[in-house]
Amino acid sequence: MTRHARDGVDRRRFLAAAGGVGVVGLAGCMGDDEEDGGDGEDGEDGDGEDGESVGQIGSGREGRDAPGGTPMAEMPDLEGELTVYSGRGEFLVGELVGYIEDQYDDFDLTVRYGGATDLVNQIANEGEGSPADVFYSVNAGALGALADEGRTQAVPDDVAELVREEFRTDQWIGTSGRARTVPYNTEAFSDDELPDDIMAYPEEFDGDLGWAPSYGSCQAFVTAMRLIEGEEATREWLEAVVESGITPYNNEFAACQGIADGEIDAAFTNHYYIQRVLDGNPDASIDTAFTSGDAGAVFNVAGAAVVDTASDATLAGNFVRHLLSAEAQDYFARSTFEYPLIPGVEPVGDLPTIDELDVPDIDLAELSDLETTIDLMRDAGVEV
């Protein structure tokens, strides 16, 4: 069987199986940060479900049409040896990268998983001898940090054009997206009772709040607030939420589960944790609210960069291209509940499209400055 003929069979199997990965692949990973091996760089932890029930939410995962975009069979073949340093966890993306490798007999892929921040530091410390060809990151902050170190090279133009300008720079490209949201308990509040201004919390919200301040996602959210609202306004907001008695959780899935369990009324999290709670229990008392044009509405991306020491920059660029294939983008929608970044692949769940989100005008690369944010959070009495 030829590679392209095999693709047609394998692709159907892959897309059919991908829907089950979100629960089964995430089970038993509680306590780890999301995708980074534990350094706080946006923890996409396991959801603690036993994998016995895969609920359908919103548009659901069953019965979805084949995704739009360019299939892998129409992309350049991958041939040679490639090393990827992945700040995204193996339990989330291992099946995808393994699937990509399996499509090509002459492609030898090595993936080193770890914390995104740790891997940035490792590449920097390895210098010109780094074996890394591609850095795959959980968020734009880590990508920006590696670029700031001068350790990336330009994304090929024909790869960059696959993604909208706001989700890439000339040195890295987003591969999937995540929206900041305010999940809330539907038995306690309705959507119109929640402020659509993040700065109005907690004064204008008469309920118990939760968050995961040690998470990279939360820290990036506070970083965005600092950039948009200024340091003093952010300090006052942080002091107010601490004074309100906000409940800290180890991760953002736990915060969303706390809402469904009635422990708290609302929280500040990425959108996909809500979808994961609903995936395990479609009747859970949780829904998604969005703020407008502020730090609470930031749209961040996971993404990839070609490392400056890549032994074959063309191969590295084409691997990144495969993360933007129709199959990969559908995988992100079905299995990690993220927003696909190419046209023609819709998110799973009753979610607004990217164009319907009211996101702030902010350079995602600026979210790399977490150290200043952590200092500010500690100064305001947040235990980080």
mmCIF file of C-alpha atoms in Angstrom:
data_model
loop_
_atom_site.group_PDB
_atom_site.id
_atom_site.type_symbol
_atom_site.label_atom_id
_atom_site.label_comp_id
_atom_site.label_asym_id
_atom_site.label_seq_id
_atom_site.Cartn_x
_atom_site.Cartn_y
_atom_site.Cartn_z
ATOM 1 C CA MET A 1 0.000 0.000 0.000
ATOM 2 C CA THR A 2 1.413 3.418 -0.882
ATOM 3 C CA ARG A 3 1.905 6.046 1.789
ATOM 4 C CA HIS A 4 -0.887 8.247 0.407
ATOM 5 C CA ALA A 5 -3.259 5.301 0.094
ATOM 6 C CA ARG A 6 -2.431 4.265 3.630
ATOM 7 C CA ASP A 7 -3.091 7.848 4.744
ATOM 8 C CA GLY A 8 -6.735 7.607 3.731
ATOM 9 C CA VAL A 9 -7.273 4.588 5.985
ATOM 10 C CA ASP A 10 -5.107 5.756 8.873
ATOM 11 C CA ARG A 11 -6.596 9.250 8.828
ATOM 12 C CA ARG A 12 -10.143 7.898 9.182
ATOM 13 C CA ARG A 13 -9.068 5.673 12.066
ATOM 14 C CA PHE A 14 -7.217 8.539 13.713
ATOM 15 C CA LEU A 15 -10.129 10.956 13.482
ATOM 16 C CA ALA A 16 -12.550 8.308 14.733
ATOM 17 C CA ALA A 17 -10.341 7.509 17.711
ATOM 18 C CA ALA A 18 -9.340 11.064 18.575
ATOM 19 C CA GLY A 19 -12.622 11.824 20.272
ATOM 20 C CA GLY A 20 -11.886 9.346 23.039
ATOM 21 C CA VAL A 21 -8.418 10.597 23.864
ATOM 22 C CA GLY A 22 -9.618 13.621 25.807
ATOM 23 C CA VAL A 23 -10.961 11.539 28.699
ATOM 24 C CA VAL A 24 -8.954 8.336 28.583
ATOM 25 C CA GLY A 25 -5.650 10.046 27.853
ATOM 26 C CA LEU A 26 -6.135 12.614 30.607
ATOM 27 C CA ALA A 27 -7.208 10.258 33.378
ATOM 28 C CA GLY A 28 -4.982 9.860 36.391
ATOM 29 C CA CYS A 29 -2.872 12.972 35.818
ATOM 30 C CA MET A 30 -4.242 15.162 38.586
ATOM 31 C CA GLY A 31 -1.641 17.178 40.403
ATOM 32 C CA ASP A 32 0.562 17.803 37.390
ATOM 33 C CA ASP A 33 0.580 21.151 35.701
ATOM 34 C CA GLU A 34 -1.237 21.070 32.439
ATOM 35 C CA GLU A 35 1.231 20.246 29.784
ATOM 36 C CA ASP A 36 4.484 21.272 31.164
ATOM 37 C CA GLY A 37 5.598 18.564 33.507
ATOM 38 C CA GLY A 38 5.046 20.704 36.568
ATOM 39 C CA ASP A 39 6.722 24.086 36.314
ATOM 40 C CA GLY A 40 3.534 26.103 36.290
ATOM 41 C CA GLU A 41 3.655 26.964 32.609
ATOM 42 C CA ASP A 42 -0.067 26.676 32.025
ATOM 43 C CA GLY A 43 -0.975 23.367 33.580
ATOM 44 C CA GLU A 44 -3.270 21.248 31.470
ATOM 45 C CA ASP A 45 -3.621 18.542 33.988
ATOM 46 C CA GLY A 46 -5.600 15.361 33.824
ATOM 47 C CA ASP A 47 -9.231 15.697 34.688
ATOM 48 C CA GLY A 48 -9.472 12.853 37.142
ATOM 49 C CA GLU A 49 -12.268 11.122 35.217
ATOM 50 C CA ASP A 50 -12.166 7.357 34.969
ATOM 51 C CA GLY A 51 -12.625 7.331 31.206
ATOM 52 C CA GLU A 52 -15.825 5.277 31.342
ATOM 53 C CA SER A 53 -18.107 7.980 29.992
ATOM 54 C CA VAL A 54 -17.499 10.357 27.133
ATOM 55 C CA GLY A 55 -20.248 12.945 27.173
ATOM 56 C CA GLN A 56 -21.251 15.012 24.188
ATOM 57 C CA ILE A 57 -21.302 18.784 24.535
ATOM 58 C CA GLY A 58 -22.454 21.502 22.222
ATOM 59 C CA SER A 59 -21.785 20.397 18.666
ATOM 60 C CA GLY A 60 -20.354 17.184 20.126
ATOM 61 C CA ARG A 61 -17.605 15.031 18.742
ATOM 62 C CA GLU A 62 -19.651 12.306 17.084
ATOM 63 C CA GLY A 63 -21.030 12.961 13.647
ATOM 64 C CA ARG A 64 -18.619 15.799 12.911
ATOM 65 C CA ASP A 65 -17.855 16.247 9.250
ATOM 66 C CA ALA A 66 -14.315 15.760 8.033
ATOM 67 C CA PRO A 67 -12.403 18.917 8.917
ATOM 68 C CA GLY A 68 -11.430 21.616 6.477
ATOM 69 C CA GLY A 69 -7.898 22.699 5.887
ATOM 70 C CA THR A 70 -5.055 20.829 4.213
ATOM 71 C CA PRO A 71 -4.714 17.095 4.969
ATOM 72 C CA MET A 72 -1.292 15.655 5.726
ATOM 73 C CA ALA A 73 -1.401 13.668 2.485
ATOM 74 C CA GLU A 74 -1.154 16.970 0.591
ATOM 75 C CA MET A 75 1.765 18.278 2.648
ATOM 76 C CA PRO A 76 5.469 17.718 1.922
ATOM 77 C CA ASP A 77 6.723 14.329 3.097
ATOM 78 C CA LEU A 78 8.765 14.272 6.285
ATOM 79 C CA GLU A 79 12.112 12.549 5.785
ATOM 80 C CA GLY A 80 15.127 12.489 8.089
ATOM 81 C CA GLU A 81 15.767 12.855 11.806
ATOM 82 C CA LEU A 82 14.061 15.505 13.930
ATOM 83 C CA THR A 83 14.181 16.325 17.637
ATOM 84 C CA VAL A 84 11.271 18.167 19.217
ATOM 85 C CA TYR A 85 11.442 19.694 22.694
ATOM 86 C CA SER A 86 7.827 19.665 23.824
ATOM 87 C CA GLY A 87 6.437 21.768 26.648
ATOM 88 C CA ARG A 88 3.095 20.128 25.898
ATOM 89 C CA GLY A 89 2.516 16.907 27.819
ATOM 90 C CA GLU A 90 2.804 13.498 26.227
ATOM 91 C CA PHE A 91 -0.590 12.519 27.623
ATOM 92 C CA LEU A 92 -2.164 15.315 25.552
ATOM 93 C CA VAL A 93 -0.189 15.399 22.313
ATOM 94 C CA GLY A 94 1.781 12.148 22.286
ATOM 95 C CA GLU A 95 -0.800 10.376 20.162
ATOM 96 C CA LEU A 96 -0.799 13.191 17.633
ATOM 97 C CA VAL A 97 2.963 13.416 17.180
ATOM 98 C CA GLY A 98 3.175 9.630 17.084
ATOM 99 C CA TYR A 99 0.563 9.600 14.356
ATOM 100 C CA ILE A 100 2.544 12.132 12.328
ATOM 101 C CA GLU A 101 5.697 10.023 12.620
ATOM 102 C CA ASP A 102 3.847 6.871 11.564
ATOM 103 C CA GLN A 103 2.859 8.420 8.239
ATOM 104 C CA TYR A 104 6.434 8.429 6.952
ATOM 105 C CA ASP A 105 8.717 5.396 6.740
ATOM 106 C CA ASP A 106 11.858 7.517 6.456
ATOM 107 C CA PHE A 107 11.054 9.906 9.302
ATOM 108 C CA ASP A 108 12.678 9.401 12.707
ATOM 109 C CA LEU A 109 11.163 11.621 15.410
ATOM 110 C CA THR A 110 12.568 12.100 18.907
ATOM 111 C CA VAL A 111 10.411 14.018 21.394
ATOM 112 C CA ARG A 112 11.712 15.279 24.726
ATOM 113 C CA TYR A 113 8.882 16.284 27.057
ATOM 114 C CA GLY A 114 9.316 18.712 29.919
ATOM 115 C CA GLY A 115 8.286 22.001 31.416
ATOM 116 C CA ALA A 116 8.075 24.758 28.815
ATOM 117 C CA THR A 117 10.176 27.176 30.878
ATOM 118 C CA ASP A 118 12.688 24.442 31.699
ATOM 119 C CA LEU A 119 13.048 23.590 28.019
ATOM 120 C CA VAL A 120 13.628 27.234 27.076
ATOM 121 C CA ASN A 121 16.397 27.356 29.667
ATOM 122 C CA GLN A 122 17.790 24.020 28.462
ATOM 123 C CA ILE A 123 18.010 25.189 24.853
ATOM 124 C CA ALA A 124 19.663 28.413 26.004
ATOM 125 C CA ASN A 125 22.181 26.507 28.127
ATOM 126 C CA GLU A 126 22.938 23.969 25.396
ATOM 127 C CA GLY A 127 24.012 26.774 23.095
ATOM 128 C CA GLU A 128 25.046 25.892 19.561
ATOM 129 C CA GLY A 129 25.204 22.222 20.538
ATOM 130 C CA SER A 130 21.492 21.917 21.255
ATOM 131 C CA PRO A 131 19.921 18.904 19.532
ATOM 132 C CA ALA A 132 16.535 20.671 19.477
ATOM 133 C CA ASP A 133 15.119 21.301 16.021
ATOM 134 C CA VAL A 134 11.584 22.377 17.044
ATOM 135 C CA PHE A 135 10.308 23.865 20.286
ATOM 136 C CA TYR A 136 6.632 23.077 20.883
ATOM 137 C CA SER A 137 5.177 25.250 23.638
ATOM 138 C CA VAL A 138 2.049 25.403 25.714
ATOM 139 C CA ASN A 139 1.754 29.178 25.365
ATOM 140 C CA ALA A 140 3.030 32.240 23.582
ATOM 141 C CA GLY A 141 4.991 33.412 26.606
ATOM 142 C CA ALA A 142 7.494 30.559 26.409
ATOM 143 C CA LEU A 143 7.771 30.949 22.637
ATOM 144 C CA GLY A 144 8.464 34.645 23.099
ATOM 145 C CA ALA A 145 11.052 33.888 25.760
ATOM 146 C CA LEU A 146 12.964 31.567 23.414
ATOM 147 C CA ALA A 147 12.770 34.131 20.622
ATOM 148 C CA ASP A 148 14.018 36.814 23.029
ATOM 149 C CA GLU A 149 17.060 34.612 23.653
ATOM 150 C CA GLY A 150 17.769 34.710 19.920
ATOM 151 C CA ARG A 151 17.320 30.942 19.703
ATOM 152 C CA THR A 152 14.682 30.764 16.966
ATOM 153 C CA GLN A 153 14.669 31.291 13.222
ATOM 154 C CA ALA A 154 12.009 32.642 10.916
ATOM 155 C CA VAL A 155 8.910 30.562 10.305
ATOM 156 C CA PRO A 156 8.706 29.692 6.579
ATOM 157 C CA ASP A 157 6.366 32.089 4.792
ATOM 158 C CA ASP A 158 4.172 29.334 3.358
ATOM 159 C CA VAL A 159 3.672 27.935 6.885
ATOM 160 C CA ALA A 160 3.099 31.319 8.504
ATOM 161 C CA GLU A 161 0.342 32.214 6.053
ATOM 162 C CA LEU A 162 -1.781 29.320 7.359
ATOM 163 C CA VAL A 163 -2.497 31.274 10.559
ATOM 164 C CA ARG A 164 -3.840 34.777 11.140
ATOM 165 C CA GLU A 165 -1.258 37.458 11.892
ATOM 166 C CA GLU A 166 -2.341 37.995 15.499
ATOM 167 C CA PHE A 167 -1.481 34.382 16.321
ATOM 168 C CA ARG A 168 2.097 34.398 15.051
ATOM 169 C CA THR A 169 5.274 36.400 14.761
ATOM 170 C CA ASP A 170 8.062 35.981 12.265
ATOM 171 C CA GLN A 171 9.784 33.684 14.814
ATOM 172 C CA TRP A 172 6.960 31.404 16.024
ATOM 173 C CA ILE A 173 3.452 30.339 15.089
ATOM 174 C CA GLY A 174 0.369 29.387 17.063
ATOM 175 C CA THR A 175 -1.035 25.899 16.494
ATOM 176 C CA SER A 176 -4.122 25.937 18.767
ATOM 177 C CA GLY A 177 -5.838 28.492 20.966
ATOM 178 C CA ARG A 178 -7.367 28.964 24.377
ATOM 179 C CA ALA A 179 -9.696 31.697 25.600
ATOM 180 C CA ARG A 180 -9.786 33.085 29.127
ATOM 181 C CA THR A 181 -13.251 32.739 30.590
ATOM 182 C CA VAL A 182 -15.333 32.998 33.740
ATOM 183 C CA PRO A 183 -16.907 29.593 34.404
ATOM 184 C CA TYR A 184 -19.889 29.792 36.750
ATOM 185 C CA ASN A 185 -22.409 27.618 38.568
ATOM 186 C CA THR A 186 -25.678 27.679 36.658
ATOM 187 C CA GLU A 187 -27.705 26.758 39.742
ATOM 188 C CA ALA A 188 -26.477 29.849 41.568
ATOM 189 C CA PHE A 189 -26.181 32.490 38.818
ATOM 190 C CA SER A 190 -27.296 33.285 35.299
ATOM 191 C CA ASP A 191 -25.006 34.681 32.635
ATOM 192 C CA ASP A 192 -26.457 38.192 32.867
ATOM 193 C CA GLU A 193 -25.630 38.323 36.580
ATOM 194 C CA LEU A 194 -21.901 38.072 35.896
ATOM 195 C CA PRO A 195 -19.943 41.266 35.151
ATOM 196 C CA ASP A 196 -18.571 41.429 31.614
ATOM 197 C CA ASP A 197 -15.658 43.526 32.896
ATOM 198 C CA ILE A 198 -12.937 41.522 34.632
ATOM 199 C CA MET A 199 -11.964 44.551 36.717
ATOM 200 C CA ALA A 200 -15.457 44.566 38.263
ATOM 201 C CA TYR A 201 -14.689 41.370 40.149
ATOM 202 C CA PRO A 202 -15.113 40.835 43.032
ATOM 203 C CA GLU A 203 -16.959 44.055 44.033
ATOM 204 C CA GLU A 204 -19.829 43.561 41.595
ATOM 205 C CA PHE A 205 -20.091 39.791 41.939
ATOM 206 C CA ASP A 206 -21.942 38.474 44.972
ATOM 207 C CA GLY A 207 -20.559 34.958 45.033
ATOM 208 C CA ASP A 208 -17.599 32.812 46.006
ATOM 209 C CA LEU A 209 -14.690 32.915 43.575
ATOM 210 C CA GLY A 210 -11.875 30.484 42.816
ATOM 211 C CA TRP A 211 -8.658 30.461 40.792
ATOM 212 C CA ALA A 212 -5.314 28.682 40.395
ATOM 213 C CA PRO A 213 -2.737 31.444 40.932
ATOM 214 C CA SER A 214 0.285 29.132 40.615
ATOM 215 C CA TYR A 215 -0.744 28.161 37.091
ATOM 216 C CA GLY A 216 1.041 29.699 34.127
ATOM 217 C CA SER A 217 -2.328 30.376 32.470
ATOM 218 C CA CYS A 218 -3.464 32.422 35.447
ATOM 219 C CA GLN A 219 -0.143 34.234 35.653
ATOM 220 C CA ALA A 220 -0.322 35.076 31.935
ATOM 221 C CA PHE A 221 -3.834 36.425 32.564
ATOM 222 C CA VAL A 222 -2.511 38.663 35.350
ATOM 223 C CA THR A 223 0.385 39.671 33.095
ATOM 224 C CA ALA A 224 -2.126 40.785 30.476
ATOM 225 C CA MET A 225 -3.969 42.783 33.138
ATOM 226 C CA ARG A 226 -0.728 44.446 34.153
ATOM 227 C CA LEU A 227 -0.026 45.393 30.533
ATOM 228 C CA ILE A 228 -3.544 46.642 29.834
ATOM 229 C CA GLU A 229 -4.590 48.233 33.125
ATOM 230 C CA GLY A 230 -1.233 49.161 34.621
ATOM 231 C CA GLU A 231 0.609 47.814 37.626
ATOM 232 C CA GLU A 232 -1.238 49.815 40.303
ATOM 233 C CA ALA A 233 -4.728 48.895 39.070
ATOM 234 C CA THR A 234 -3.660 45.250 38.853
ATOM 235 C CA ARG A 235 -2.287 45.352 42.395
ATOM 236 C CA GLU A 236 -5.583 46.769 43.672
ATOM 237 C CA TRP A 237 -7.533 44.060 41.830
ATOM 238 C CA LEU A 238 -5.321 41.326 43.247
ATOM 239 C CA GLU A 239 -5.671 42.709 46.764
ATOM 240 C CA ALA A 240 -9.450 42.856 46.330
ATOM 241 C CA VAL A 241 -9.802 39.237 45.226
ATOM 242 C CA VAL A 242 -7.532 38.084 48.064
ATOM 243 C CA GLU A 243 -9.595 40.091 50.560
ATOM 244 C CA SER A 244 -12.785 38.566 49.159
ATOM 245 C CA GLY A 245 -11.572 35.145 50.271
ATOM 246 C CA ILE A 246 -11.038 33.702 46.805
ATOM 247 C CA THR A 247 -10.375 29.948 46.966
ATOM 248 C CA PRO A 248 -7.072 28.793 45.497
ATOM 249 C CA TYR A 249 -6.912 25.497 43.614
ATOM 250 C CA ASN A 250 -3.911 23.512 42.421
ATOM 251 C CA ASN A 251 -5.069 23.694 38.820
ATOM 252 C CA GLU A 252 -7.798 25.176 36.684
ATOM 253 C CA PHE A 253 -9.602 21.913 36.080
ATOM 254 C CA ALA A 254 -9.976 21.533 39.848
ATOM 255 C CA ALA A 255 -11.416 25.068 40.018
ATOM 256 C CA CYS A 256 -13.997 24.177 37.364
ATOM 257 C CA GLN A 257 -14.808 20.927 39.125
ATOM 258 C CA GLY A 258 -15.226 22.947 42.311
ATOM 259 C CA ILE A 259 -17.887 25.000 40.543
ATOM 260 C CA ALA A 260 -19.724 21.883 39.362
ATOM 261 C CA ASP A 261 -19.536 20.476 42.911
ATOM 262 C CA GLY A 262 -20.982 23.644 44.434
ATOM 263 C CA GLU A 263 -17.816 24.592 46.334
ATOM 264 C CA ILE A 264 -17.568 27.994 44.620
ATOM 265 C CA ASP A 265 -19.771 30.010 42.288
ATOM 266 C CA ALA A 266 -17.330 31.208 39.622
ATOM 267 C CA ALA A 267 -13.637 31.210 38.733
ATOM 268 C CA PHE A 268 -11.038 32.526 36.295
ATOM 269 C CA THR A 269 -9.832 29.774 33.926
ATOM 270 C CA ASN A 270 -9.109 28.796 30.346
ATOM 271 C CA HIS A 271 -12.155 27.688 28.390
ATOM 272 C CA TYR A 272 -11.253 24.033 27.840
ATOM 273 C CA TYR A 273 -11.374 23.069 31.506
ATOM 274 C CA ILE A 274 -15.099 23.780 31.481
ATOM 275 C CA GLN A 275 -15.460 21.542 28.440
ATOM 276 C CA ARG A 276 -13.559 18.750 30.189
ATOM 277 C CA VAL A 277 -15.854 18.891 33.199
ATOM 278 C CA LEU A 278 -18.856 18.724 30.879
ATOM 279 C CA ASP A 279 -17.282 15.926 28.897
ATOM 280 C CA GLY A 280 -17.166 13.774 32.024
ATOM 281 C CA ASN A 281 -20.613 14.926 33.172
ATOM 282 C CA PRO A 282 -22.792 16.636 30.530
ATOM 283 C CA ASP A 283 -25.328 17.562 33.231
ATOM 284 C CA ALA A 284 -22.801 19.380 35.434
ATOM 285 C CA SER A 285 -24.016 22.766 36.702
ATOM 286 C CA ILE A 286 -21.363 24.793 34.917
ATOM 287 C CA ASP A 287 -21.356 27.132 31.956
ATOM 288 C CA THR A 288 -19.018 29.613 30.293
ATOM 289 C CA ALA A 289 -19.156 33.398 30.558
ATOM 290 C CA PHE A 290 -16.882 35.807 28.747
ATOM 291 C CA THR A 291 -15.700 39.292 29.602
ATOM 292 C CA SER A 292 -15.206 41.938 26.930
ATOM 293 C CA GLY A 293 -11.989 43.396 25.574
ATOM 294 C CA ASP A 294 -9.996 43.051 28.789
ATOM 295 C CA ALA A 295 -7.428 40.761 30.414
ATOM 296 C CA GLY A 296 -10.189 38.299 31.256
ATOM 297 C CA ALA A 297 -10.782 37.803 27.538
ATOM 298 C CA VAL A 298 -7.209 37.170 26.389
ATOM 299 C CA PHE A 299 -6.859 34.557 23.661
ATOM 300 C CA ASN A 300 -3.526 32.775 24.046
ATOM 301 C CA VAL A 301 -2.006 30.096 21.853
ATOM 302 C CA ALA A 302 0.052 26.961 22.060
ATOM 303 C CA GLY A 303 2.556 26.974 19.244
ATOM 304 C CA ALA A 304 5.882 26.024 17.776
ATOM 305 C CA ALA A 305 9.162 27.548 16.673
ATOM 306 C CA VAL A 306 12.080 26.319 14.609
ATOM 307 C CA VAL A 307 15.189 26.426 16.789
ATOM 308 C CA ASP A 308 18.156 28.348 15.403
ATOM 309 C CA THR A 309 20.384 25.250 15.598
ATOM 310 C CA ALA A 310 17.998 23.016 13.611
ATOM 311 C CA SER A 311 20.081 20.680 11.464
ATOM 312 C CA ASP A 312 17.415 20.681 8.735
ATOM 313 C CA ALA A 313 15.318 23.846 8.910
ATOM 314 C CA THR A 314 13.127 22.727 5.999
ATOM 315 C CA LEU A 315 12.200 19.485 7.758
ATOM 316 C CA ALA A 316 11.568 21.372 11.000
ATOM 317 C CA GLY A 317 9.310 23.859 9.218
ATOM 318 C CA ASN A 318 7.375 21.078 7.533
ATOM 319 C CA PHE A 319 6.827 19.335 10.881
ATOM 320 C CA VAL A 320 5.342 22.563 12.220
ATOM 321 C CA ARG A 321 3.194 22.663 9.067
ATOM 322 C CA HIS A 322 1.815 19.226 10.024
ATOM 323 C CA LEU A 323 0.610 20.650 13.361
ATOM 324 C CA LEU A 324 -1.620 22.892 11.237
ATOM 325 C CA SER A 325 -2.955 20.065 9.071
ATOM 326 C CA ALA A 326 -6.657 19.231 8.959
ATOM 327 C CA GLU A 327 -6.065 16.102 11.043
ATOM 328 C CA ALA A 328 -4.027 17.873 13.729
ATOM 329 C CA GLN A 329 -6.448 20.782 14.038
ATOM 330 C CA ASP A 330 -9.385 18.402 14.368
ATOM 331 C CA TYR A 331 -7.426 16.505 17.021
ATOM 332 C CA PHE A 332 -6.996 19.686 19.057
ATOM 333 C CA ALA A 333 -10.726 20.372 18.825
ATOM 334 C CA ARG A 334 -11.807 16.840 19.742
ATOM 335 C CA SER A 335 -9.174 15.755 22.232
ATOM 336 C CA THR A 336 -7.854 18.823 24.039
ATOM 337 C CA PHE A 337 -10.948 21.017 23.507
ATOM 338 C CA GLU A 338 -8.811 23.879 22.218
ATOM 339 C CA TYR A 339 -9.669 26.326 19.467
ATOM 340 C CA PRO A 340 -8.326 25.255 16.057
ATOM 341 C CA LEU A 341 -6.470 28.093 14.339
ATOM 342 C CA ILE A 342 -7.091 27.245 10.691
ATOM 343 C CA PRO A 343 -10.346 28.001 8.852
ATOM 344 C CA GLY A 344 -12.797 25.168 8.419
ATOM 345 C CA VAL A 345 -12.304 23.418 11.771
ATOM 346 C CA GLU A 346 -14.804 24.409 14.436
ATOM 347 C CA PRO A 347 -14.249 24.102 18.202
ATOM 348 C CA VAL A 348 -16.110 21.411 20.100
ATOM 349 C CA GLY A 349 -18.738 22.729 22.484
ATOM 350 C CA ASP A 350 -21.272 25.516 22.529
ATOM 351 C CA LEU A 351 -18.598 28.170 22.102
ATOM 352 C CA PRO A 352 -18.377 31.422 20.167
ATOM 353 C CA THR A 353 -16.027 31.441 17.219
ATOM 354 C CA ILE A 354 -12.726 33.270 17.486
ATOM 355 C CA ASP A 355 -14.206 36.179 15.531
ATOM 356 C CA GLU A 356 -17.113 36.405 17.982
ATOM 357 C CA LEU A 357 -14.802 36.721 20.991
ATOM 358 C CA ASP A 358 -14.131 40.276 22.173
ATOM 359 C CA VAL A 359 -10.413 39.931 22.817
ATOM 360 C CA PRO A 360 -8.107 42.768 23.892
ATOM 361 C CA ASP A 361 -5.550 44.224 21.507
ATOM 362 C CA ILE A 362 -2.395 42.816 23.036
ATOM 363 C CA ASP A 363 0.845 41.417 21.670
ATOM 364 C CA LEU A 364 0.952 37.804 22.883
ATOM 365 C CA ALA A 365 4.744 37.876 22.802
ATOM 366 C CA GLU A 366 4.654 40.370 25.686
ATOM 367 C CA LEU A 367 3.141 37.727 27.967
ATOM 368 C CA SER A 368 6.605 36.199 28.430
ATOM 369 C CA ASP A 369 7.397 38.511 31.367
ATOM 370 C CA LEU A 370 5.971 36.354 34.156
ATOM 371 C CA GLU A 371 8.655 37.178 36.728
ATOM 372 C CA THR A 372 7.392 40.733 37.194
ATOM 373 C CA THR A 373 3.850 39.413 37.488
ATOM 374 C CA ILE A 374 4.741 36.814 40.113
ATOM 375 C CA ASP A 375 6.510 39.473 42.178
ATOM 376 C CA LEU A 376 3.428 41.681 41.955
ATOM 377 C CA MET A 377 1.106 38.838 42.937
ATOM 378 C CA ARG A 378 3.203 38.025 45.989
ATOM 379 C CA ASP A 379 3.343 41.702 46.891
ATOM 380 C CA ALA A 380 -0.466 41.772 46.825
ATOM 381 C CA GLY A 381 -0.715 38.819 49.206
ATOM 382 C CA VAL A 382 -1.278 36.040 46.669
ATOM 383 C CA GLU A 383 0.337 32.726 47.581
ATOM 384 C CA VAL A 384 2.131 31.646 44.406
#
